[in-house]
Amino acid sequence: GNSVTQMEGPVTLSEEAFLTINCTYTATGYPSLFWYVQYPGEGLQLLLKATKADDKGSNKGFEATYRKETTSFHLEKGSVQVSDSAVYFCALSDPLRGNNRLAFGKGNQVVVIP
Amino acid sequence: EPEVTQTPSHQVTQMGQEVILRCVPISNHLYFYWYRQILGQKVEFLVSFYNNEISEKSEIFDDQFSVERPDGSNFTLKIRSTKLEDSAMYFCALRASSTTDTQYFGPGTRLTVL
């Protein structure tokens, strides 16, 4: 079945540091890939997406490239701000499944220290 | 990004009681979903709903759960007899049409079963 794996543990870094959150996936078809962000006390917000191999999704300074050869969709940001502190979820949607249910990773808590 | 509201934002109930969680899409959508997130765990798919019927459900979605869209607007999730382990955040998500795979999430309802 489809699944998403995110690196273990919270991520703590200083303001203006480089952020990477790893995400790998297992899928039977050709999934679309997403990053969602959950700010404290809020719901899930779509951050970016990519629908096919080598596509790059980007938004708010965050980027992720759909790598079919390594089945990965790592999230990166060159210079984080305190306001980026949140939980980040990688997810996939398999279009071969007509209902496009999303499969999520466990999420990574990111804490940015001033 | 489409607006989705959910009510209530927080529900506290006694074990064995029935609860109804509501999702109100602001704009027209065809596909509706419920997900839940137990504290500290993954976001999990519960059920998808299209054309006024369930199109897919997970193993979590047993006979205690039901969904409906009674007035063509609100989309509801009912839990007939709540259990302690039903305590979680419940998220509604919407997808506009079959030509997009992007789901937009509501802010969630926190259900606490005592």
Short mmCIF file of C-alpha atoms in Angstrom, two decimals, chain A residues 3-5 31-32 34 36 38 41-46 49 51 87 89 93 95 97-107, chain B residues 1 31 33 35 37 40-45 48 50 55-59 89 91 95 98 100-108:
data_model
loop_
_atom_site.label_atom_id
_atom_site.label_comp_id
_atom_site.label_asym_id
_atom_site.label_seq_id
_atom_site.Cartn_x
_atom_site.Cartn_y
_atom_site.Cartn_z
CA SER A 3 2.92 5.10 2.76
CA VAL A 4 5.02 8.09 3.70
CA THR A 5 8.05 8.16 5.97
CA PRO A 31 1.28 9.71 -6.68
CA SER A 32 1.00 13.43 -6.23
CA PHE A 34 2.26 17.39 -0.83
CA TYR A 36 1.12 20.50 4.65
CA GLN A 38 0.16 23.00 10.92
CA GLY A 41 -3.54 25.70 17.43
CA GLU A 42 -4.54 25.66 13.76
CA GLY A 43 -5.53 23.16 11.09
CA LEU A 44 -3.60 21.80 8.14
CA GLN A 45 -2.62 24.24 5.43
CA LEU A 46 -1.34 23.22 2.03
CA LYS A 49 2.67 20.22 -4.06
CA THR A 51 2.27 16.08 -9.35
CA VAL A 87 4.56 20.92 12.36
CA PHE A 89 3.52 16.85 7.19
CA SER A 93 -2.32 11.04 -3.04
CA PRO A 95 -4.62 9.33 -8.53
CA ARG A 97 -7.35 5.52 -6.38
CA GLY A 98 -10.36 7.45 -7.59
CA ASN A 99 -11.01 9.02 -4.21
CA ASN A 100 -7.51 10.47 -3.79
CA ARG A 101 -7.31 9.67 -0.11
CA LEU A 102 -4.20 11.19 1.43
CA ALA A 103 -1.57 9.16 3.26
CA PHE A 104 0.45 11.24 5.73
CA GLY A 105 3.82 10.96 7.36
CA LYS A 106 4.12 11.36 11.13
CA GLY A 107 5.04 15.00 10.88
CA GLU B 1 -7.71 28.67 -1.15
CA TYR B 31 -15.51 15.47 -2.80
CA TYR B 33 -13.25 13.72 3.45
CA TYR B 35 -9.47 12.57 8.75
CA GLN B 37 -5.28 12.97 14.29
CA GLY B 40 1.11 12.93 18.73
CA GLN B 41 0.23 10.54 15.92
CA LYS B 42 -0.26 10.60 12.16
CA VAL B 43 -3.18 12.16 10.41
CA GLU B 44 -5.35 9.19 9.39
CA PHE B 45 -7.95 8.89 6.65
CA SER B 48 -14.47 9.93 1.56
CA TYR B 50 -18.99 11.80 -3.23
CA SER B 55 -16.91 6.24 -1.84
CA GLU B 56 -14.20 4.80 0.41
CA LYS B 57 -13.68 4.16 4.10
CA SER B 58 -10.79 3.00 6.20
CA GLU B 59 -10.72 0.19 8.73
CA MET B 89 -8.66 16.18 16.26
CA PHE B 91 -10.44 17.36 10.16
CA ARG B 95 -11.62 18.59 -3.13
CA SER B 98 -12.09 15.14 -10.35
CA THR B 100 -7.64 18.26 -9.15
CA ASP B 101 -6.06 16.16 -6.42
CA THR B 102 -5.59 18.98 -3.92
CA GLN B 103 -7.51 18.77 -0.67
CA TYR B 104 -8.14 21.78 1.54
CA PHE B 105 -8.59 21.24 5.22
CA GLY B 106 -10.78 22.85 7.84
CA PRO B 107 -9.41 24.05 11.18
CA GLY B 108 -10.51 20.87 12.93
#
